[in-house]
């Protein structure tokens, strides 16, 4: 009979022959896993060991497909607590029978944490389904103590389940990685309705539902009728004494497939294509990336017409440039410059104003206010230190907190959002032009200009604008050196600013956007007061 000492020596010899894989599918007491050593499922489908997802030296215990050319991780144990040295860290069966990870200081950083095992005679076994099972190594070896299928991370494998544990009351959910390089839990999750309806929810921050599958009718979910075809998958609902859950299995056992909740907030059904040696996403929800709730975080804007989808509002920058560069936008954006509330007379650039942003899907959680004009709505926002933006559409809407779930709409359904910024963040060029325009109109009220004489400059100027002779309005000292396009915009917006009806006058944000060329401006109507002066003069 082989002594325990000789058994350990034999185990070490096997490890030395192959630095990447131990020829067993279990981890048992006294035989830990460390460094580059791995275990494989009996059929060689899955492999378990330490892996490093990014460029930084942070290691995790994970399960991945063994035979695929790229490492596709389907489960992670210590997703929030990586180790820094995989050679001095261990995955082992502890003295109490639990499966634990010890870091380089021999401190436990992760455990199966089952309190009533009653024996240390346990083994951890990796199955061909990708399920890691902790079971007794004694006479009742089929009794499962703990399994990874009951503790999913971001991937749902065939024959695994997502549902409710009736014993503990827990709802098992997929939770996305933070980004490509960090398996820590992200902001999005996928699970069945905890209130008991048999349907799937996609949630932001564990609370905000942004997609529903519809209720299961025995064949498919009522919002996913394409599941009736069963061309590739058998999908079913199972009710037992301990669980109620959904599971699925491919029709053809040779199909390699997985359901993954991507850190983009989209649920994807992926199929391995051997011909191209890559994963193909043949189903995803929601289809539109911008339908994912707060995909761009606070003060971030999602647009389907840009790559990447997310950008920061003007005057804002990414909260974490590192996360942003890894396509994790959920941290959102922060102000470049904070404004001083109530300092409207300040000349040091710290007072605030508004920038008009067109074509926006307005954020939720607004506060409605009854006012009569856009100007009153703007003043109401300025009077509150907490107001971050306003919109005047079918009434006045104010936002008194961070703006989330912002979308740029190109289908004509968007509205104008007026974003509050420090004055120093408002376009300097626009403010300069606006000042020049006002000064020109103010000074030229009555004088001779070349061969033409006029009593009131605005009356004379409106005729020139209507005829397209805007160069006549230019100060003679500039010798005609000006852009016709810029001069036309400036002269037209000047007359919009003196419209009789206050609601027809553009806000400061509009003026800036027009002068910057971001918004087209049409020829304004002649104000009634100017029309009367023209008629009287005639």
Coordinates of C-alpha atoms in Angstrom, one line a residue:
X1 CA 0.0 0.0 0.0
X2 CA 1.3 3.4 -0.9
X3 CA 2.0 5.6 2.1
X4 CA 0.7 9.2 2.2
X5 CA 4.2 10.5 1.9
X6 CA 4.8 8.5 -1.3
X7 CA 1.5 9.6 -2.7
X8 CA 2.5 13.3 -2.3
X9 CA 5.8 12.6 -4.0
X10 CA 4.0 10.9 -6.9
X11 CA 1.7 13.9 -7.1
X12 CA 4.7 16.3 -7.2
X13 CA 6.4 14.2 -9.9
X14 CA 3.3 14.4 -12.1
X15 CA 3.2 18.2 -11.6
X16 CA 6.8 18.5 -12.6
X17 CA 6.2 16.7 -15.9
X18 CA 3.5 19.1 -17.0
X19 CA 3.6 22.7 -15.7
X20 CA 0.2 23.5 -17.1
X21 CA -2.2 20.6 -16.3
X22 CA -2.6 18.0 -13.5
X23 CA -4.0 14.8 -15.0
X24 CA -7.0 14.8 -12.5
X25 CA -10.3 16.5 -12.3
X26 CA -10.3 16.9 -8.5
X27 CA -8.7 18.8 -5.7
X28 CA -8.5 16.9 -2.4
X29 CA -7.1 17.4 1.1
X30 CA -3.3 17.8 1.2
X31 CA -3.1 18.3 -2.6
X32 CA -3.6 22.0 -3.3
X33 CA -3.5 23.8 -6.6
X34 CA -0.9 26.6 -7.2
X35 CA 1.0 28.5 -9.8
X36 CA 0.5 27.3 -13.4
X37 CA -1.0 24.0 -12.4
X38 CA -4.6 23.3 -13.4
X39 CA -7.2 20.6 -13.2
X40 CA -9.3 19.5 -16.2
X41 CA -12.8 17.9 -16.5
X42 CA -12.7 14.2 -17.4
X43 CA -13.6 14.9 -21.0
X44 CA -11.1 17.7 -21.3
X45 CA -13.8 20.3 -22.0
X46 CA -13.1 22.7 -19.1
X47 CA -10.1 23.7 -17.1
X48 CA -9.6 25.4 -13.7
X49 CA -6.7 27.3 -12.4
X50 CA -5.2 30.7 -11.8
X51 CA -5.5 33.2 -14.7
X52 CA -4.7 36.9 -15.3
X53 CA -7.4 38.8 -17.3
X54 CA -5.5 42.0 -17.8
X55 CA -1.9 43.4 -18.0
X56 CA -1.6 44.0 -14.3
X57 CA -0.3 41.2 -12.1
X58 CA -3.6 40.3 -10.5
X59 CA -4.6 36.6 -10.5
X60 CA -8.0 34.9 -10.0
X61 CA -9.2 31.3 -9.8
X62 CA -11.4 30.7 -12.8
X63 CA -12.9 28.1 -15.2
X64 CA -12.5 28.3 -18.9
X65 CA -12.8 26.2 -22.1
X66 CA -9.7 24.0 -22.4
X67 CA -9.8 23.3 -26.1
X68 CA -10.5 26.7 -27.5
X69 CA -7.6 28.9 -28.8
X70 CA -8.6 31.9 -26.8
X71 CA -9.2 31.9 -23.1
X72 CA -12.9 32.3 -22.5
X73 CA -13.5 32.4 -18.7
X74 CA -17.0 31.3 -17.6
X75 CA -16.7 31.5 -13.9
X76 CA -14.5 33.3 -11.3
X77 CA -14.1 32.5 -7.6
X78 CA -12.3 35.5 -6.1
X79 CA -13.7 38.1 -8.5
X80 CA -13.4 40.9 -5.9
X81 CA -10.1 39.8 -4.2
X82 CA -7.3 38.9 -6.6
X83 CA -3.9 37.5 -5.5
X84 CA -0.7 39.1 -6.5
X85 CA 1.5 36.0 -6.7
X86 CA -0.1 32.8 -8.0
X87 CA 3.0 30.7 -7.1
X88 CA 2.7 31.4 -3.4
X89 CA -1.1 31.3 -3.4
X90 CA -3.2 28.2 -3.2
X91 CA -6.6 26.7 -3.9
X92 CA -7.1 23.9 -1.4
X93 CA -9.4 21.9 0.7
X94 CA -9.3 23.4 4.2
X95 CA -9.3 21.5 7.5
X96 CA -13.1 22.1 7.9
X97 CA -13.8 20.6 4.4
X98 CA -14.4 23.9 2.6
X99 CA -12.7 24.9 -0.6
X100 CA -10.6 28.0 0.1
X101 CA -8.1 30.3 -1.7
X102 CA -5.1 31.4 0.4
X103 CA -3.1 34.4 -0.8
X104 CA 0.7 34.8 -0.6
X105 CA 0.4 35.6 3.1
X106 CA -1.5 32.3 3.6
X107 CA -4.6 34.3 4.5
X108 CA -8.0 33.1 3.2
X109 CA -9.5 35.5 0.6
X110 CA -12.3 33.3 -0.7
X111 CA -14.2 30.2 0.6
X112 CA -17.2 28.1 -0.2
X113 CA -18.1 29.0 3.3
X114 CA -20.4 26.1 4.2
X115 CA -20.8 25.9 8.0
X116 CA -22.3 22.4 8.4
X117 CA -20.1 20.1 6.3
X118 CA -19.2 17.9 9.3
X119 CA -16.1 16.4 7.7
X120 CA -12.9 17.4 6.0
X121 CA -13.1 14.4 3.8
X122 CA -14.2 16.4 0.8
X123 CA -13.0 16.8 -2.8
X124 CA -13.7 19.6 -5.4
X125 CA -14.4 18.1 -8.8
X126 CA -14.7 19.8 -12.2
X127 CA -17.4 18.4 -14.4
X128 CA -17.6 18.5 -18.2
X129 CA -20.6 20.8 -17.9
X130 CA -18.3 23.4 -16.4
X131 CA -19.7 22.9 -12.9
X132 CA -17.2 22.9 -10.0
X133 CA -18.7 20.7 -7.3
X134 CA -17.6 20.2 -3.6
X135 CA -18.7 16.8 -2.4
X136 CA -17.9 14.2 0.2
X137 CA -15.2 11.7 -0.7
X138 CA -16.8 9.1 1.5
X139 CA -19.6 6.6 1.0
X140 CA -22.1 9.3 0.1
X141 CA -20.0 10.8 -2.6
X142 CA -22.9 11.9 -4.7
X143 CA -24.1 14.4 -2.1
X144 CA -23.3 17.9 -3.3
X145 CA -22.2 20.2 -0.6
X146 CA -21.6 23.3 -2.8
X147 CA -21.4 24.0 -6.6
X148 CA -20.4 26.8 -8.9
X149 CA -23.7 26.4 -10.9
X150 CA -25.4 27.7 -7.7
X151 CA -23.1 30.7 -7.6
X152 CA -22.8 32.0 -11.1
X153 CA -20.8 35.1 -12.1
X154 CA -21.3 36.5 -15.6
X155 CA -21.9 33.4 -17.7
X156 CA -24.8 31.0 -17.9
X157 CA -23.8 27.6 -19.3
X158 CA -26.0 24.9 -20.8
X159 CA -27.5 22.6 -18.0
X160 CA -26.8 25.3 -15.4
X161 CA -29.7 27.2 -13.9
X162 CA -30.9 30.7 -13.1
X163 CA -33.7 31.1 -10.6
X164 CA -34.7 31.1 -7.0
X165 CA -33.4 29.0 -4.1
X166 CA -36.5 28.2 -2.2
X167 CA -34.6 27.2 0.9
X168 CA -32.6 30.5 1.3
X169 CA -34.9 32.8 -0.6
X170 CA -32.0 33.9 -2.8
X171 CA -32.4 34.8 -6.5
X172 CA -29.4 33.7 -8.4
X173 CA -28.3 36.2 -11.0
X174 CA -25.6 36.9 -13.6
X175 CA -23.6 39.9 -12.7
X176 CA -21.4 41.5 -15.3
X177 CA -17.6 42.0 -15.0
X178 CA -16.5 45.6 -14.4
X179 CA -14.5 45.7 -17.6
X180 CA -12.4 43.5 -19.9
X181 CA -9.6 43.3 -17.4
X182 CA -11.5 43.3 -14.1
X183 CA -14.0 40.5 -13.1
X184 CA -15.2 42.4 -10.1
X185 CA -19.0 42.8 -10.2
X186 CA -20.3 45.6 -12.5
X187 CA -23.5 47.6 -12.5
X188 CA -25.7 45.2 -14.5
X189 CA -27.4 41.9 -13.6
X190 CA -29.7 39.3 -15.2
X191 CA -32.1 37.2 -13.2
X192 CA -35.7 36.1 -12.8
X193 CA -38.2 38.4 -11.1
X194 CA -37.7 38.0 -7.3
X195 CA -41.5 38.8 -6.9
X196 CA -42.4 35.4 -8.4
X197 CA -43.3 36.1 -12.0
X198 CA -41.5 33.7 -14.3
X199 CA -39.7 36.2 -16.4
X200 CA -36.2 37.6 -16.7
X201 CA -35.2 41.1 -15.8
X202 CA -32.1 43.0 -16.8
X203 CA -31.3 45.5 -14.0
X204 CA -29.0 48.4 -13.4
X205 CA -27.6 48.7 -9.9
X206 CA -29.8 45.8 -8.7
X207 CA -32.9 47.9 -8.8
X208 CA -33.7 49.7 -12.1
X209 CA -35.3 47.3 -14.7
X210 CA -34.4 48.3 -18.2
X211 CA -35.4 45.1 -20.1
X212 CA -38.0 42.3 -19.6
X213 CA -38.3 39.0 -21.3
X214 CA -42.0 38.7 -20.7
X215 CA -43.7 35.9 -18.7
X216 CA -42.9 32.2 -19.5
X217 CA -45.9 30.6 -21.2
X218 CA -44.6 27.0 -21.2
X219 CA -42.9 27.3 -24.6
X220 CA -41.3 30.7 -24.7
X221 CA -41.3 34.2 -23.1
X222 CA -44.1 36.3 -24.4
X223 CA -41.7 39.1 -25.5
X224 CA -39.4 36.5 -27.2
X225 CA -41.6 34.5 -29.5
X226 CA -38.6 33.5 -31.6
X227 CA -37.9 30.9 -28.8
X228 CA -40.8 28.8 -30.0
X229 CA -38.8 27.5 -33.0
X230 CA -36.4 25.4 -30.9
X231 CA -34.0 25.2 -33.8
X232 CA -31.0 25.3 -31.6
X233 CA -32.0 25.3 -27.9
X234 CA -34.3 23.4 -25.6
X235 CA -35.3 26.0 -23.0
X236 CA -37.3 24.9 -20.0
X237 CA -38.6 25.8 -16.5
X238 CA -38.1 23.5 -13.6
X239 CA -39.9 23.5 -10.3
X240 CA -38.5 21.3 -7.4
X241 CA -38.7 21.3 -3.7
X242 CA -35.6 23.4 -3.3
X243 CA -35.5 25.4 -6.5
X244 CA -37.5 27.0 -9.3
X245 CA -35.3 27.8 -12.2
X246 CA -34.8 28.1 -15.9
X247 CA -32.2 26.0 -17.8
X248 CA -31.3 25.3 -21.4
X249 CA -29.5 22.8 -23.6
X250 CA -28.4 22.9 -27.3
X251 CA -30.3 20.5 -29.6
X252 CA -27.0 19.3 -31.0
X253 CA -24.6 18.2 -28.3
X254 CA -21.6 19.2 -30.4
X255 CA -22.7 22.9 -30.3
X256 CA -20.5 25.0 -28.0
X257 CA -22.6 27.8 -26.6
X258 CA -22.9 30.1 -23.6
X259 CA -25.0 33.0 -22.4
X260 CA -23.0 35.9 -21.1
X261 CA -24.0 39.2 -19.6
X262 CA -21.5 41.6 -21.1
X263 CA -20.2 44.6 -19.2
X264 CA -22.0 46.7 -21.8
X265 CA -25.2 45.6 -20.0
X266 CA -26.4 43.4 -22.9
X267 CA -27.3 39.8 -22.5
X268 CA -25.7 37.7 -25.4
X269 CA -26.2 34.2 -26.6
X270 CA -22.8 33.2 -28.1
X271 CA -22.0 30.3 -30.4
X272 CA -18.5 29.0 -31.1
X273 CA -17.8 28.9 -34.9
X274 CA -15.2 26.3 -35.6
X275 CA -14.8 27.6 -39.2
X276 CA -13.7 31.0 -38.2
X277 CA -12.4 30.0 -34.7
X278 CA -14.3 32.7 -32.9
X279 CA -17.4 33.4 -30.9
X280 CA -20.5 34.7 -32.7
X281 CA -23.3 36.6 -30.9
X282 CA -26.5 35.4 -32.6
X283 CA -28.9 36.8 -30.0
X284 CA -28.7 39.8 -27.7
X285 CA -31.0 42.0 -25.7
X286 CA -31.5 44.9 -25.6
X287 CA -30.5 45.3 -29.2
X288 CA -29.9 49.0 -29.0
X289 CA -26.9 49.7 -26.8
X290 CA -28.4 53.0 -25.7
X291 CA -31.4 51.2 -24.2
X292 CA -29.2 49.9 -21.5
X293 CA -30.0 52.1 -18.5
X294 CA -27.3 54.6 -17.6
X295 CA -24.8 52.9 -19.8
X296 CA -22.7 56.1 -19.9
X297 CA -23.1 56.9 -16.2
X298 CA -23.8 60.3 -14.7
X299 CA -23.4 63.3 -17.2
X300 CA -22.5 60.8 -19.9
X301 CA -24.4 60.7 -23.3
X302 CA -25.1 57.6 -25.3
X303 CA -25.4 57.9 -29.1
X304 CA -25.9 55.0 -31.5
X305 CA -24.3 57.1 -34.2
X306 CA -20.8 57.3 -32.6
X307 CA -18.1 54.9 -31.6
X308 CA -17.6 54.6 -28.7
X309 CA -21.3 55.0 -27.8
X310 CA -20.5 57.1 -24.8
X311 CA -19.2 60.7 -24.5
X312 CA -19.2 63.3 -21.7
X313 CA -21.3 66.4 -21.8
X314 CA -19.6 69.6 -22.7
X315 CA -17.8 70.9 -19.6
X316 CA -17.4 67.3 -18.2
X317 CA -14.6 64.7 -18.3
X318 CA -14.5 60.9 -17.4
X319 CA -14.5 60.2 -13.7
X320 CA -12.0 57.4 -14.4
X321 CA -10.0 57.7 -17.6
X322 CA -8.6 54.2 -17.1
X323 CA -12.1 52.7 -16.9
X324 CA -13.3 54.8 -19.8
X325 CA -10.5 53.6 -22.0
X326 CA -11.5 50.0 -21.2
X327 CA -15.0 50.7 -22.4
X328 CA -16.5 50.8 -18.9
X329 CA -18.4 54.0 -18.9
X330 CA -20.7 53.3 -15.9
X331 CA -18.6 55.6 -13.7
X332 CA -19.8 58.5 -15.8
X333 CA -18.4 62.0 -16.0
X334 CA -17.5 64.8 -13.6
X335 CA -17.4 68.6 -14.0
X336 CA -14.2 70.1 -15.2
X337 CA -15.0 73.4 -13.4
X338 CA -17.5 73.8 -10.4
X339 CA -19.5 77.0 -10.4
X340 CA -20.0 79.2 -7.3
X341 CA -23.7 79.3 -6.6
X342 CA -25.1 82.8 -6.2
X343 CA -22.0 84.6 -7.5
X344 CA -23.7 86.1 -10.5
X345 CA -21.7 89.3 -10.4
X346 CA -18.4 87.5 -10.3
X347 CA -15.8 88.6 -12.9
X348 CA -13.4 85.7 -12.2
X349 CA -15.3 83.2 -14.4
X350 CA -16.9 81.2 -11.5
X351 CA -20.5 82.1 -12.0
X352 CA -22.8 79.9 -14.1
X353 CA -24.8 79.9 -17.2
X354 CA -26.5 77.4 -19.6
X355 CA -25.5 75.6 -22.7
X356 CA -28.3 74.4 -24.9
X357 CA -27.9 70.8 -26.1
X358 CA -30.3 69.8 -28.9
X359 CA -31.8 66.4 -29.8
X360 CA -31.7 64.9 -26.3
X361 CA -33.7 62.2 -24.8
X362 CA -34.5 64.0 -21.5
X363 CA -33.4 62.2 -18.3
X364 CA -35.9 61.0 -15.8
X365 CA -36.4 62.3 -12.2
X366 CA -37.2 65.8 -13.2
X367 CA -39.1 68.3 -11.1
X368 CA -42.0 70.1 -12.8
X369 CA -42.6 73.8 -12.3
X370 CA -45.5 76.0 -13.6
X371 CA -44.0 79.0 -15.4
X372 CA -45.0 81.1 -18.4
X373 CA -41.7 81.2 -20.4
X374 CA -38.4 79.7 -21.1
X375 CA -36.8 82.7 -19.3
X376 CA -38.7 82.0 -16.1
X377 CA -37.7 78.3 -16.3
X378 CA -34.1 79.3 -16.7
X379 CA -34.3 81.8 -13.7
X380 CA -35.9 79.1 -11.5
X381 CA -32.9 76.8 -12.2
X382 CA -30.4 79.6 -11.6
X383 CA -32.1 80.4 -8.2
X384 CA -31.3 76.9 -6.9
X385 CA -27.7 75.8 -6.0
X386 CA -28.8 72.2 -6.7
X387 CA -30.2 72.7 -10.2
X388 CA -28.0 71.1 -12.9
X389 CA -30.2 71.5 -16.0
X390 CA -33.6 72.5 -17.2
X391 CA -35.9 72.0 -20.2
X392 CA -38.8 74.0 -21.4
X393 CA -41.2 71.7 -23.3
X394 CA -44.8 71.4 -22.4
X395 CA -43.9 73.2 -19.2
X396 CA -40.7 73.7 -17.2
X397 CA -38.7 70.7 -16.0
X398 CA -35.8 71.1 -13.6
X399 CA -33.1 68.5 -12.6
X400 CA -31.7 69.0 -9.1
X401 CA -29.2 66.1 -9.1
X402 CA -26.8 64.2 -11.4
X403 CA -28.1 63.6 -14.9
X404 CA -28.3 59.9 -15.9
X405 CA -29.6 57.9 -18.8
X406 CA -28.9 60.7 -21.3
X407 CA -29.3 59.9 -25.0
X408 CA -28.7 61.8 -28.2
X409 CA -31.5 61.1 -30.6
X410 CA -31.2 61.6 -34.3
X411 CA -34.7 60.7 -35.2
X412 CA -36.2 64.1 -34.5
X413 CA -37.7 63.0 -31.2
X414 CA -35.1 64.8 -29.1
X415 CA -35.7 67.9 -27.1
X416 CA -33.4 70.8 -26.1
X417 CA -31.7 70.4 -22.7
X418 CA -30.2 73.4 -21.0
X419 CA -27.1 72.3 -19.1
X420 CA -25.8 74.4 -16.3
X421 CA -22.1 75.1 -16.5
X422 CA -19.5 77.4 -14.9
X423 CA -19.2 80.5 -17.1
X424 CA -15.6 79.6 -17.9
X425 CA -16.9 76.4 -19.5
X426 CA -19.2 78.2 -21.9
X427 CA -17.8 78.8 -25.4
X428 CA -15.6 81.9 -25.2
X429 CA -15.9 82.6 -28.9
X430 CA -19.6 82.7 -28.7
X431 CA -19.6 85.2 -25.8
X432 CA -17.1 87.4 -27.6
X433 CA -19.2 87.5 -30.8
X434 CA -22.4 88.2 -28.9
X435 CA -20.7 91.1 -27.2
X436 CA -19.5 92.5 -30.5
X437 CA -23.0 92.2 -32.1
X438 CA -24.7 94.0 -29.2
X439 CA -22.1 96.8 -29.2
X440 CA -22.5 97.3 -32.9
X441 CA -26.3 97.6 -32.8
X442 CA -26.2 99.7 -29.7
X443 CA -23.7 102.3 -31.1
X444 CA -25.1 102.7 -34.6
X445 CA -28.5 104.2 -33.8
X446 CA -28.3 107.4 -35.8
X447 CA -25.5 108.3 -38.2
X448 CA -24.4 108.5 -41.8
X449 CA -23.0 105.4 -43.4
X450 CA -21.4 106.0 -46.8
X451 CA -24.0 107.5 -49.1
X452 CA -26.9 106.3 -46.9
X453 CA -28.5 108.2 -44.1
X454 CA -30.8 106.6 -41.5
X455 CA -32.6 107.8 -38.4
X456 CA -32.5 104.5 -36.5
X457 CA -30.0 101.8 -37.3
X458 CA -32.1 98.7 -36.6
X459 CA -34.7 99.8 -39.1
X460 CA -32.1 100.2 -41.8
X461 CA -30.2 97.0 -40.8
X462 CA -33.3 94.8 -41.0
X463 CA -33.7 95.7 -44.7
X464 CA -30.1 94.8 -45.4
X465 CA -30.4 91.5 -43.6
X466 CA -33.6 90.7 -45.5
X467 CA -31.9 91.4 -48.9
X468 CA -28.8 89.4 -47.9
X469 CA -26.6 92.5 -47.9
X470 CA -25.1 91.8 -44.5
X471 CA -21.6 93.1 -45.4
X472 CA -23.2 96.6 -45.3
X473 CA -23.6 96.1 -41.5
X474 CA -19.8 95.5 -41.0
X475 CA -17.8 98.2 -39.3
X476 CA -16.0 100.1 -42.1
X477 CA -12.8 99.9 -40.2
X478 CA -12.6 96.1 -40.9
X479 CA -12.3 96.8 -44.6
X480 CA -14.8 94.0 -45.4
X481 CA -12.6 91.3 -43.8
X482 CA -15.2 89.1 -42.3
X483 CA -16.9 85.7 -42.9
X484 CA -20.2 86.1 -44.7
X485 CA -21.5 83.0 -42.9
X486 CA -20.5 84.2 -39.5
X487 CA -21.8 87.7 -40.1
X488 CA -25.2 86.3 -41.3
X489 CA -25.5 84.2 -38.2
X490 CA -24.6 87.1 -35.9
X491 CA -27.0 89.6 -37.6
X492 CA -29.9 87.1 -37.6
X493 CA -29.5 86.1 -34.0
X494 CA -29.3 89.8 -33.0
X495 CA -32.8 90.3 -34.4
X496 CA -34.1 87.1 -32.8
X497 CA -32.9 88.7 -29.5
X498 CA -35.1 91.8 -29.9
X499 CA -38.3 89.9 -30.8
X500 CA -41.4 91.4 -29.2
X501 CA -42.5 88.1 -27.7
X502 CA -40.1 87.1 -24.9
X503 CA -40.8 83.4 -25.7
X504 CA -39.4 83.9 -29.2
X505 CA -36.1 85.2 -27.9
X506 CA -33.2 82.7 -27.7
X507 CA -31.6 82.0 -24.4
X508 CA -27.9 82.6 -23.8
X509 CA -27.3 78.9 -24.5
X510 CA -29.1 79.2 -27.8
X511 CA -27.1 82.3 -28.8
X512 CA -23.8 80.6 -28.1
X513 CA -24.8 77.5 -30.1
X514 CA -26.0 79.5 -33.1
X515 CA -22.8 81.7 -33.1
X516 CA -20.7 78.6 -32.9
X517 CA -22.5 77.2 -36.0
X518 CA -23.9 74.3 -34.1
X519 CA -27.5 75.3 -34.7
X520 CA -29.0 76.7 -37.9
X521 CA -30.8 80.0 -37.7
X522 CA -33.5 81.2 -40.0
X523 CA -34.3 84.8 -41.0
X524 CA -36.3 86.2 -38.1
X525 CA -39.6 88.1 -38.6
X526 CA -39.3 91.9 -38.3
X527 CA -40.3 92.8 -34.7
X528 CA -43.6 94.7 -34.6
X529 CA -41.9 97.7 -32.9
X530 CA -39.4 97.9 -35.7
X531 CA -42.1 97.5 -38.3
X532 CA -44.0 100.5 -36.8
X533 CA -40.9 102.6 -36.9
X534 CA -40.3 101.7 -40.6
X535 CA -43.9 102.5 -41.5
X536 CA -43.7 105.8 -39.7
X537 CA -40.5 106.7 -41.4
X538 CA -42.0 105.9 -44.8

